[in-house]
XYZ file of N, CA and C in Angstrom:
423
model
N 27.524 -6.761 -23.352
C 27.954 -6.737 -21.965
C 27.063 -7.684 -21.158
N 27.468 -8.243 -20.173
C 26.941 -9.355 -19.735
C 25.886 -8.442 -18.585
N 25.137 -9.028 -18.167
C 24.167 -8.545 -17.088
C 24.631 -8.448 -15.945
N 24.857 -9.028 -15.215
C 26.041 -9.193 -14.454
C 26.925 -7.604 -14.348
N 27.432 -7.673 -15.066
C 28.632 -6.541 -14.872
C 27.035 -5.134 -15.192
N 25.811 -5.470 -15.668
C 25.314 -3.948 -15.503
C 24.261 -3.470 -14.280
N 24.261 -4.777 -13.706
C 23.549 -4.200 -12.360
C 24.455 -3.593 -11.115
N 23.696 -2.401 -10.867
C 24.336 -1.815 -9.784
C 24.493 -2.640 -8.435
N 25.698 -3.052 -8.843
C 26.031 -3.446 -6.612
C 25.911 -2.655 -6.052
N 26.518 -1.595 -5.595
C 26.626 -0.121 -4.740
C 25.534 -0.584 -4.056
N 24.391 0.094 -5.361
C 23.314 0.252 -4.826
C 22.323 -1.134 -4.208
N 22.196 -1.663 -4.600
C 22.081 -2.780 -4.085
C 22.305 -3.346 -2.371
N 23.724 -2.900 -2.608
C 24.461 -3.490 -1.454
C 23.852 -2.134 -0.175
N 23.381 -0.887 -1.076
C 22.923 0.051 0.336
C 21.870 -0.400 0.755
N 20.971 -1.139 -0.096
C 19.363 -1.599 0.064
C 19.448 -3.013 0.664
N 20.942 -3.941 0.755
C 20.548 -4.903 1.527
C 21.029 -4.407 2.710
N 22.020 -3.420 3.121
C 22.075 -2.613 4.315
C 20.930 -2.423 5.203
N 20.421 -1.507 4.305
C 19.430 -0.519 5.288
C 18.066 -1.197 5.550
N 18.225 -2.304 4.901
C 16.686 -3.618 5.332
C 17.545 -4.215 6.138
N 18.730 -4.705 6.251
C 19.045 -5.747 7.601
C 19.375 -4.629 8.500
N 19.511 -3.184 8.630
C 18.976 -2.588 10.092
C 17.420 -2.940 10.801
N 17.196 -2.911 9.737
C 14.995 -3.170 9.568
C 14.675 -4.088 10.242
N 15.719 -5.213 9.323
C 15.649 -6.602 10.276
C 16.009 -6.746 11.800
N 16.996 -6.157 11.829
C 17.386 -6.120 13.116
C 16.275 -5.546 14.274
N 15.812 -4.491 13.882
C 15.320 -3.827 14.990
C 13.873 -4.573 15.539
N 13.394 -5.180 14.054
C 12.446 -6.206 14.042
C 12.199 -7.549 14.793
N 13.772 -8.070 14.777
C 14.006 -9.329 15.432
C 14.302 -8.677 17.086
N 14.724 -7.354 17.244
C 15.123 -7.096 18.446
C 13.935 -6.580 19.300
N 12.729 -6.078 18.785
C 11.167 -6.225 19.251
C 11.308 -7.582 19.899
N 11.155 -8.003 19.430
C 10.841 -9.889 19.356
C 9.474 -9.363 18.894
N 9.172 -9.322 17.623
C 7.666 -9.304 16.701
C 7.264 -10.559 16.571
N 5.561 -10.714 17.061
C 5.379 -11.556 15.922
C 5.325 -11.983 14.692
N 4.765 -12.979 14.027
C 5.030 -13.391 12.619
C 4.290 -12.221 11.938
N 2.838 -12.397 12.496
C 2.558 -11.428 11.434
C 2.964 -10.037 11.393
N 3.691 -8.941 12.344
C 4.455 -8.003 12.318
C 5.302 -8.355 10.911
N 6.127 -9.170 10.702
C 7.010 -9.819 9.528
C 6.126 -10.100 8.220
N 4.915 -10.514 8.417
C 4.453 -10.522 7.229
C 3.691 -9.321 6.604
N 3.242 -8.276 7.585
C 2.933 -7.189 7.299
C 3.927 -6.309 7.060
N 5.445 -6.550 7.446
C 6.695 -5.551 6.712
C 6.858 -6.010 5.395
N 7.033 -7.573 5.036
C 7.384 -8.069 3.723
C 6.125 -7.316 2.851
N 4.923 -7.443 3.064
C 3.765 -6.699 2.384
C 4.361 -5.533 1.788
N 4.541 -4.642 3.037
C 4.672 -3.500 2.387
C 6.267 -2.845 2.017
N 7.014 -3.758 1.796
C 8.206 -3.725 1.487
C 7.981 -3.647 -0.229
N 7.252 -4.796 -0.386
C 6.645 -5.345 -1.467
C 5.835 -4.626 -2.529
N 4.600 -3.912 -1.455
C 4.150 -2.588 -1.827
C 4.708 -1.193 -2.659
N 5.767 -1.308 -1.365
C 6.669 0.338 -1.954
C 7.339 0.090 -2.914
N 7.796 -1.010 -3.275
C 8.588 -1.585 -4.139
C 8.316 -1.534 -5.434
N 6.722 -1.740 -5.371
C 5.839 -1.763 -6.909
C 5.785 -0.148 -7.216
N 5.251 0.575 -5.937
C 5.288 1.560 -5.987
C 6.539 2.871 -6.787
N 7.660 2.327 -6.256
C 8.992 2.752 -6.413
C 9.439 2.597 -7.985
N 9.637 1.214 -8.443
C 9.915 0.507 -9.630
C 8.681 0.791 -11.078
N 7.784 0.877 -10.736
C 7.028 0.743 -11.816
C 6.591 1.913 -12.144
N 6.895 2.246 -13.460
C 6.433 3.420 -13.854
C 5.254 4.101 -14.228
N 4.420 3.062 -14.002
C 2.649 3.488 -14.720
C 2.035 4.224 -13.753
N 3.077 4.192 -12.169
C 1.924 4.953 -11.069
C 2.651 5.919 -11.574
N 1.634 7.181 -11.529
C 1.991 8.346 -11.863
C 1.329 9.456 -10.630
N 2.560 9.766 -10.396
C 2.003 10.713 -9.109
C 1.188 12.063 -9.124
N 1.372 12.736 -10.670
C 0.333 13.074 -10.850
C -1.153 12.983 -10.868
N -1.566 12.039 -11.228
C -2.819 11.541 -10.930
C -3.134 11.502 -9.738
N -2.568 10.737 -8.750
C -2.759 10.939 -7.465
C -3.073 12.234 -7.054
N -2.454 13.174 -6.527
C -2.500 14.355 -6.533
C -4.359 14.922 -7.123
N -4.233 14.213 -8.264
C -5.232 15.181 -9.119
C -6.538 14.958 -8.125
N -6.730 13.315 -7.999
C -7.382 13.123 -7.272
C -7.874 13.757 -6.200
N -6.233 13.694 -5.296
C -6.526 14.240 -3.666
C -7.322 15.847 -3.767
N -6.987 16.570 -4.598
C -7.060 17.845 -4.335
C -8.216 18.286 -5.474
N -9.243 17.354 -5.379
C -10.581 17.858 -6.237
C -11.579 18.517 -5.621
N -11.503 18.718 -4.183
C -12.398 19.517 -3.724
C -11.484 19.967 -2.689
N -12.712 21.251 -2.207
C -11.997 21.607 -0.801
C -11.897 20.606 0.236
N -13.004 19.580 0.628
C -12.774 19.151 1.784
C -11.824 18.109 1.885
N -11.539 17.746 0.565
C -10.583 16.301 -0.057
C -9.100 16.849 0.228
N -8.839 18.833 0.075
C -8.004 19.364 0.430
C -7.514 19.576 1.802
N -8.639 19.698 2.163
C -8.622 20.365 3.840
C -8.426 18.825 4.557
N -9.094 17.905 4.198
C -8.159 16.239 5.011
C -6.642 16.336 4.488
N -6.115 16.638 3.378
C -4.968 15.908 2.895
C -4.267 17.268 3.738
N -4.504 18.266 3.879
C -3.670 19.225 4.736
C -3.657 18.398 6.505
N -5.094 18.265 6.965
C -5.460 17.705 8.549
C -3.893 16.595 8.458
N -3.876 15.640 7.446
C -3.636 14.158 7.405
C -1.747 14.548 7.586
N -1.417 15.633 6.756
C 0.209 16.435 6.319
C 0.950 16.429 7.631
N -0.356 17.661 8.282
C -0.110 17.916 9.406
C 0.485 17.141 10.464
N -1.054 16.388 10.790
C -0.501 14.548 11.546
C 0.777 13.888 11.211
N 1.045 13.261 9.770
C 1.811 13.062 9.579
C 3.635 13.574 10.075
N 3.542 15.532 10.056
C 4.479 16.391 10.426
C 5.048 16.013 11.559
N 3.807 15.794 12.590
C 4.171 15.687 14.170
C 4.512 14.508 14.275
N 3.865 13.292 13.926
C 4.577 12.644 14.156
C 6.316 12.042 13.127
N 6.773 12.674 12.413
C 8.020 12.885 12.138
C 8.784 13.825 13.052
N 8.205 14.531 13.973
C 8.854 14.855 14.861
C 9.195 14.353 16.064
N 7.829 13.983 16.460
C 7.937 13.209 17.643
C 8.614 11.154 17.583
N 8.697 11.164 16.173
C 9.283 9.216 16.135
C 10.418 9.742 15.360
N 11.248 10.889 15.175
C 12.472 11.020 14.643
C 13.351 10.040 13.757
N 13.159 9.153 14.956
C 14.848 7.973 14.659
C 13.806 6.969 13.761
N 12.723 7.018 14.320
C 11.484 5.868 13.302
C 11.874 6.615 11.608
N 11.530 7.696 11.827
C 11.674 8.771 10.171
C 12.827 9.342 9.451
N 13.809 8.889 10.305
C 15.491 8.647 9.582
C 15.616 7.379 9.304
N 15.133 6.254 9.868
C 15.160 5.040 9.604
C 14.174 4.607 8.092
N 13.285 5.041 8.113
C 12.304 5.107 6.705
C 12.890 5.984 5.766
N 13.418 7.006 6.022
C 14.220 7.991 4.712
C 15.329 6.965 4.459
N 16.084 6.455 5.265
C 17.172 5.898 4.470
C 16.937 4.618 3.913
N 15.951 4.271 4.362
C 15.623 2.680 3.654
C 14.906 3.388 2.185
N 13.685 4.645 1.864
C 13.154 4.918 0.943
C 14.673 5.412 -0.010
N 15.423 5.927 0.262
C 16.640 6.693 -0.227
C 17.407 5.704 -0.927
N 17.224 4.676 -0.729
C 18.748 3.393 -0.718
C 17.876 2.844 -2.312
N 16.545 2.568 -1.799
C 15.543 2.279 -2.763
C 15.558 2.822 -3.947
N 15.079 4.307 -4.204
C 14.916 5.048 -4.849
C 16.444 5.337 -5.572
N 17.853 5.322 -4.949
C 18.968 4.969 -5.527
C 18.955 3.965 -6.531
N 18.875 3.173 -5.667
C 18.621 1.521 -6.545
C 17.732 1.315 -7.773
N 16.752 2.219 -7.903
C 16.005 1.865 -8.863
C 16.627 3.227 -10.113
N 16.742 4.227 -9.766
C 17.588 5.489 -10.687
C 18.889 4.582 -11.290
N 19.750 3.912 -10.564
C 20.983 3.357 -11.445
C 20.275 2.254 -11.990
N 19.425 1.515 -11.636
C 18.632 0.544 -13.065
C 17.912 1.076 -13.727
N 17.443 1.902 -14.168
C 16.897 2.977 -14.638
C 18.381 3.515 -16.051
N 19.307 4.079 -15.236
C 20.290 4.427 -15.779
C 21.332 3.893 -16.559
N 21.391 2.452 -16.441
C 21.934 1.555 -17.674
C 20.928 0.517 -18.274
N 19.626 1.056 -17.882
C 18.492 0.805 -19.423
C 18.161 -1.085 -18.878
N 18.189 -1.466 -17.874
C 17.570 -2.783 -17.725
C 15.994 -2.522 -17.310
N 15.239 -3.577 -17.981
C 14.197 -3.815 -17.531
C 13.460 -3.243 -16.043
N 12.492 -3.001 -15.586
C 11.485 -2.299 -14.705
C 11.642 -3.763 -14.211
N 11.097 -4.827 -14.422
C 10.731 -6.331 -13.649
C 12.130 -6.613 -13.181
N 13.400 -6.584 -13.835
C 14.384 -7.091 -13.477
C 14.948 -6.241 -12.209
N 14.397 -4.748 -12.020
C 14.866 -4.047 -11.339
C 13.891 -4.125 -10.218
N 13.176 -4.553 -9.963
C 11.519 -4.768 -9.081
C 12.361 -6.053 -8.252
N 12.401 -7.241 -9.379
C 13.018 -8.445 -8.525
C 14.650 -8.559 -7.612
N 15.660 -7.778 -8.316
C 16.303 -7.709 -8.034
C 16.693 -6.947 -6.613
N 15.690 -5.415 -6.578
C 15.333 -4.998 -5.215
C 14.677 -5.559 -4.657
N 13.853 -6.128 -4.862
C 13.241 -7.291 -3.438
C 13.916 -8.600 -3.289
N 14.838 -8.838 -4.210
C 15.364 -10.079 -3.259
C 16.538 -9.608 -2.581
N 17.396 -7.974 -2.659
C 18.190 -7.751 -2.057
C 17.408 -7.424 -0.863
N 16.347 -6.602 -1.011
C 15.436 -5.737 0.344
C 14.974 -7.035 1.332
N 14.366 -8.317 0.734
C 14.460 -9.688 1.637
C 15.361 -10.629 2.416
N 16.436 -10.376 1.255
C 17.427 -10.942 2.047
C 18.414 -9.984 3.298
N 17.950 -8.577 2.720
C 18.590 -7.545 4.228
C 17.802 -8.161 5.240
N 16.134 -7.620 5.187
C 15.657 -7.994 6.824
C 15.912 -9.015 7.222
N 15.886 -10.276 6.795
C 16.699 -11.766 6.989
C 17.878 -12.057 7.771
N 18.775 -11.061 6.469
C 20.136 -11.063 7.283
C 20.548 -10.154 8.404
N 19.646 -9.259 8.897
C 19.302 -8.378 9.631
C 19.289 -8.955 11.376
N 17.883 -10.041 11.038
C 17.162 -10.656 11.892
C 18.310 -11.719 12.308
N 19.054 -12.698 11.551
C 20.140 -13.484 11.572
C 21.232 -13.155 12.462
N 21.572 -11.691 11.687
C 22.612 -11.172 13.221
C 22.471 -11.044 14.315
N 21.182 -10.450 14.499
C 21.426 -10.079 15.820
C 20.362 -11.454 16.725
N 19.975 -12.214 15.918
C 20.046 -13.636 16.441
C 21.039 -14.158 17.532
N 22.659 -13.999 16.063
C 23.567 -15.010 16.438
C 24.858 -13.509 17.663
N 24.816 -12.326 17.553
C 25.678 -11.735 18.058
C 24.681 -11.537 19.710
């Protein structure tokens, strides 16, 4: 079967979606550059994060919670975190559906057995070319 016919569009096509909202809202700031180069970063970031299987979130974890006080920040930090998902709402529906579209995207490459790198590149050049085409629209509308 050709490659081609086994990568998920769907998904794909939700992840160049929900980055050209990204883009949009980005270009509609009017950000500077480096605002843009600090999203591509960590677009980039979550991406490795997301795709590659060697981070193991266990470990993490094991880490955070080796002592009490290592506990008692990661509860302080939860907390913080809580409120402000309450108080930036539309900011934290906007990050769930971009992490969601992601995490889609990488389960159906995952699910017809292609490569981790092919599925890494393939979400970041769809996730690049959303904020792009994002920023583009609401340029030209």
């Amino acid at each position: 079967m050709s490659i081609l016919k086994k990568i998920p569009w769907f998904s794909l096509t939700l992840v160049l979606l929900s980055y050209s909202t990204l883009g949009w809202v980005i270009f509609e700031e009017k950000a500077h550059w480096y605002i843009w180069l600090i999203t591509v970063v960590t677009i980039l970031l979550s991406l490795i994060c997301v795709t590659n299987p060697w981070l193991k979130l266990n470990q993490c974890f094991s880490i955070l919670f080796k002592s009490n006080a290592r506990t008692f920040g990661v509860t302080v930090l939860a907390a913080l975190l809580f409120f402000l998902m309450i108080a930036w709402f539309r900011v934290f529906l906007d990050t769930l559906l971009i992490l969601c579209a992601t995490i889609l995207a990488k389960i159906d490459f995952q699910s017809v057995g292609l490569k981790p790198a092919l599925a890494f590149g393939c979400t970041f050049l769809c996730s690049l070319l959303g904020l792009a085409l994002g920023a583009f629209l609401n340029q030209q509308i």
